[in-house]
Amino acid sequence: MTAFLAALGLIMAGGVASLLAGRWRSRAAVGGIVAGSLCGLVAAVRVLIGGPTPAMRLPWRVPYGSFSLAIDPVSALFLLALFVLAPLAAVYGGRYLEEEHGGEPLGGVWFFTSLLIAGIALVFTARNAVLFLVAWEVMSVAAYFLVTFEHRRDEVREAGWTYLVATHLGTAFLIAMFLLMGRAGGSLEFDEMQLGHASPAVAGLLFVLAVVGFGTKAGLVPFHVWLPEAHPAAPSHISALMSGVMIKTGIYGLLRVLLLLPSPPAWWGWLLVAMGVVSGVGGVLFALAQHDLKRLLAYHSVENIGIITLGLGVGLLGVHAGLPLVALAGFAGALLHVLNHALFKGLLFLGAGAVAHATGTRDLDQLGGLGKRMPWTGGTFLIGAAAISGLPPLNGFVSEFLIYTGAFAAALTGRGALLVAAVAAAAGLALIGGLALACFTKAFGAVFLGEPRSPRAGRAGEVAAALRLPMAALAAACAAIGLAAPWVLAGMARTLAQVAQAFGLPSPDAQIETLRGALAWVSLGALALLAAVALAVLARRLLLRGRTVTAAPTWGCGYSAPSPRMQYTASSFAQPLVDLFQPVLRTEATATLPSGAFPGHASFASATPDPAERRLYRPLFAGVAALFGRLRWVQQGRIQLYLLYLVATLLILLLWKVR
Amino acid sequence: MDSAPILRYVLAFALAPLLGGVIAKTKAFAAGRNGAPLLQGYFDLAKLLRKGTVYSTTTSWIFRAGPVVTVGAVAVALALVPMGGARAPLAFPGDFLLLAYLLAVARFFTIVAALDTGSAFEGMGASREAQFSALAEPGLVLCFLALARNAGDLSLSASLGALSPAVWRSHAAVLALVAAALFIVFLAENARIPVDDPTTHLELTMIHEVMVLDHGGPDLALVEAASWLKMWVLGALVVGVVAPVRTGIPALDGGVFLAAMLVLGVAVGVVESAMARLRLLRVPQLLVASGVLAALATALISG
Amino acid sequence: MFEINTLLVGLLLVNFVLLGASRLGTSVRQVAAQGALLSLLTLAEHAGWGAPWRVWLLALGSGVVKAVVFPYFLRRALREADVRREMEPYVGFTASVLVGVAALAASLWLASRLPLPGPVEAPLLVPVSLFTLLVGLFLLVSRRKALTQVVGYLVLENGVFCFGLALPEDAPLSVEVGILLDIFAAVFIMGIMIYHISREFDHIDTDRMSSLRDEAT
């Protein structure tokens, strides 16, 4: 626990120092975050490899609150993701912010970055509902200030506002949930709640509140509308932190509540599987339709949260059906995907930031040809893209493999509803995988391959080493997890044991051993792939030795004056799929078609606004606004009048009291 | 150790180009032509391997990585496929997922290599490939799911090993559905009619061929080899479902398997001679149909 | 010097002057005087010279802030904004004084009805503190200039402070100091705001800022 508290202290000390440090602002904050994260890693890893569970509880004057923290194996796994990504994002951000916004005051953004990291760490460890909510709010509000860092731009303020409203609506559900939990469980301390015998109605209500409240933070469809607005608005290393770790607090919260609640009925699993499939497919479809690189990545976060939720749902179904292998595989896949997504989404957002930094634009149709100009960024982005598409030999495949295994194992013996859920999960994952591949070949191809589509992209150069290094580290981590999958699962054994115990499953050693066996083959297959590729490279090198290898323009299929503008753009690449899913996406296109014998100007533009925002939230909020609009006469814009309202209220209350 | 899996793996490597020859010969026969020799694939390979190569000035290392990664991924995928009653060299619970995703690796790199050329035509082909394969993916996975549920085991070797003529007699409907779904995936993934026409001469209408337009020499040889191997991988799955002959004698089982592969080649040739390719807008329906067939098969199997 | 009732009457009179003052300079001076009186009152409540050190600390601290620092800020803001008088208040000065009389009566009545946790030594303390509070509120509501609003806010706070003295159990030092810090920050910010408002709009009339409100869309 000392190491963890030292981590919090160092991170916050760096943040505060950054406010005062003038020219050294970024170095102070980065130093604090890196040093703190190392301490935090020590604390988390110690628990994961079998150390005792550190815990502490101090009294707190807030009603029903206590400052009680504990790092159990579940917390430790989430902390691991945080403390791996945070220092890398900080190192990146240190250079990125100084280069991009060197002339502006940055103390504030660093302070809130530190606060965000510390807040997330507290969320993962708080064991008292009041403390949890306080940490939750600290995290959410810190993120708000980071989202609105570039507050001079209208769309950034708009995004910040959307985020703030969404996060507080979510928190409202959480407050309701914790109050109800406290009533039903007799305590607001997580360790003392007695919810094991809560009635099905109460437990169901708690579950739904948790899904809505935590789902809002996680970005589950249809509570995701804030996510594609807010994540692109923040500076890229903050986007990485938010997408990589902050939205995982929603998953953590959901899991934590599930661990407290009584044994899950089947419909919980169905609900999570259904929401997972809808979020996964929906997220990737909307990502396909985007033109903005960071917005595309943000929608992919929705997709990946969907995959994680799908895994949790499969796990719950396994618990309900009494199939330990299904449960274990589902939970293991979901938890590993939490870590994996932090790695590759962090990597991709950092890469997107590097691209935006080098070219000044995030519009896919303005980019191109950066692979040769930015080889490091291109290479690491490729690894991230392959990882998020779930391709071996990288980490994304390992976690998806586990979830698949859970769904398949359920389908082997399941009947009726369980079988339907398992088939839906498997088919959903397959479709998500295929679409993700389409989306990331599009993103990677449009940004890094071919010829530059604009002069800005043509002038770009590789970014500084401080930006490349974190990306390379994350890429290496993606590959390492893919190649060392069985050991990674062994590292999660304690976490899985805790989850299994909470759900009343038998000791999971046998299942973990089964899964480890399969993963050993997976890693072997991954190694075989690398060996086969190496062999092919060698063969080609031998064959081409002494032969003529010439360079020439790309074959234009008979056209003799090709130009970069004739390349397939990201929009045209995605168009067939976008058209196919038009009923869901409702992409709006405006085109001026060429006409006549000597066609003049022609244009085409398309945009895909979020239907949940368009069709669900806008009308809802418009209704609320209309309702409150009736009270508008109260607002006259005179301070004196407002004060009069106060005075009148005060006097009336006073008179009523002393009457 | 049993040498049959390794032997079969090597034989598959050697015989893969033949499958294409069989298809071409069948089509030529149906059209009343003599056609290219059966061994044309080998001749092509030998010719390409002797050549130098030309790289586009637009391309980067991604373009060079495309063929080698593709062929590597497909070669490993082949090691996951059981052939003629023998276990695959690599067999473990969930191996079919590795198989499906190795094919995805191959596809990923073919697509990015195509995009690396900056050619509008190759971009168009890549876009179609991405679309169709995304839609074919659920069908393939659900076929595996149906087979695994039928066998009660999560490995491909066991799933296919559990099939036999007796199972065909008792579960004909289920297996026919799976075979049909797999066959559709086979046609789509290997760029055959009715999804793609490998012999068309118009870049605008191609899918797979147009993506590899700019490769030449040994690179093109690798690309060709990869597509033959891929056809063999998926073909072996179809044959494994359709012709699960079990005599108990490895050599005989292997022989039956090879014969069935040739029949598959003829069948593809017949389909290609008898059908026109579908309009591109209709292809997704066909692929979705394969997914539905496989899902139906899964539901029909009593667990 | 530490006669409680004298000090309370002083406070009362200051309030009336504030109600009738049209010159902003006078208002500032009066509110400074009120601060000084309050600081003396704090000591008087706690046995004059023999008060414990923390009471001294509080008294001196609040005295310095309210009688010296705030007036300094406000006078500076006055100079920067270049205004002297409160023109056309919502309620005229004579009428304000009359309202003050009514407020005093109300405070006396309220004080007699208000249930207090313990006996109060000085019978005037509670009514005067309530009266100060009401005057502060009234100033806030009835005046136009931003500066008078600040004055009203200070008077209101003085009332609260004074009321705190009436309670037998004194609030912890930390709370008092915390409140002081709050007010300090508030006045500081308002001073800056007044300066900026006057620079931006050439006036500090708060009623003319109603055009900034959120219009119906």
XYZ file of C-alpha atoms in Angstrom, chain B residues 18-40 192 265-266 269-270 273:
29
model
C -2.637 -28.509 -59.692
C -6.074 -27.584 -58.368
C -6.078 -24.406 -60.442
C -5.060 -26.417 -63.459
C -7.976 -28.791 -62.986
C -10.434 -25.912 -62.787
C -9.016 -24.293 -65.919
C -9.044 -27.561 -67.814
C -12.655 -28.227 -66.857
C -13.679 -24.804 -68.039
C -11.805 -25.246 -71.285
C -13.487 -28.586 -71.808
C -16.903 -27.103 -71.171
C -16.159 -24.334 -73.650
C -14.928 -26.803 -76.231
C -11.336 -25.615 -76.116
C -8.146 -27.507 -75.496
C -7.013 -25.092 -72.792
C -3.766 -24.705 -70.980
C -1.955 -27.811 -69.753
C -2.856 -29.177 -66.338
C 0.544 -28.211 -65.034
C 0.342 -24.595 -66.208
C -14.095 -17.527 -58.053
C -11.745 -28.633 -58.799
C -14.014 -30.057 -61.480
C -14.961 -25.517 -63.106
C -18.522 -26.585 -63.770
C -18.821 -22.564 -66.820
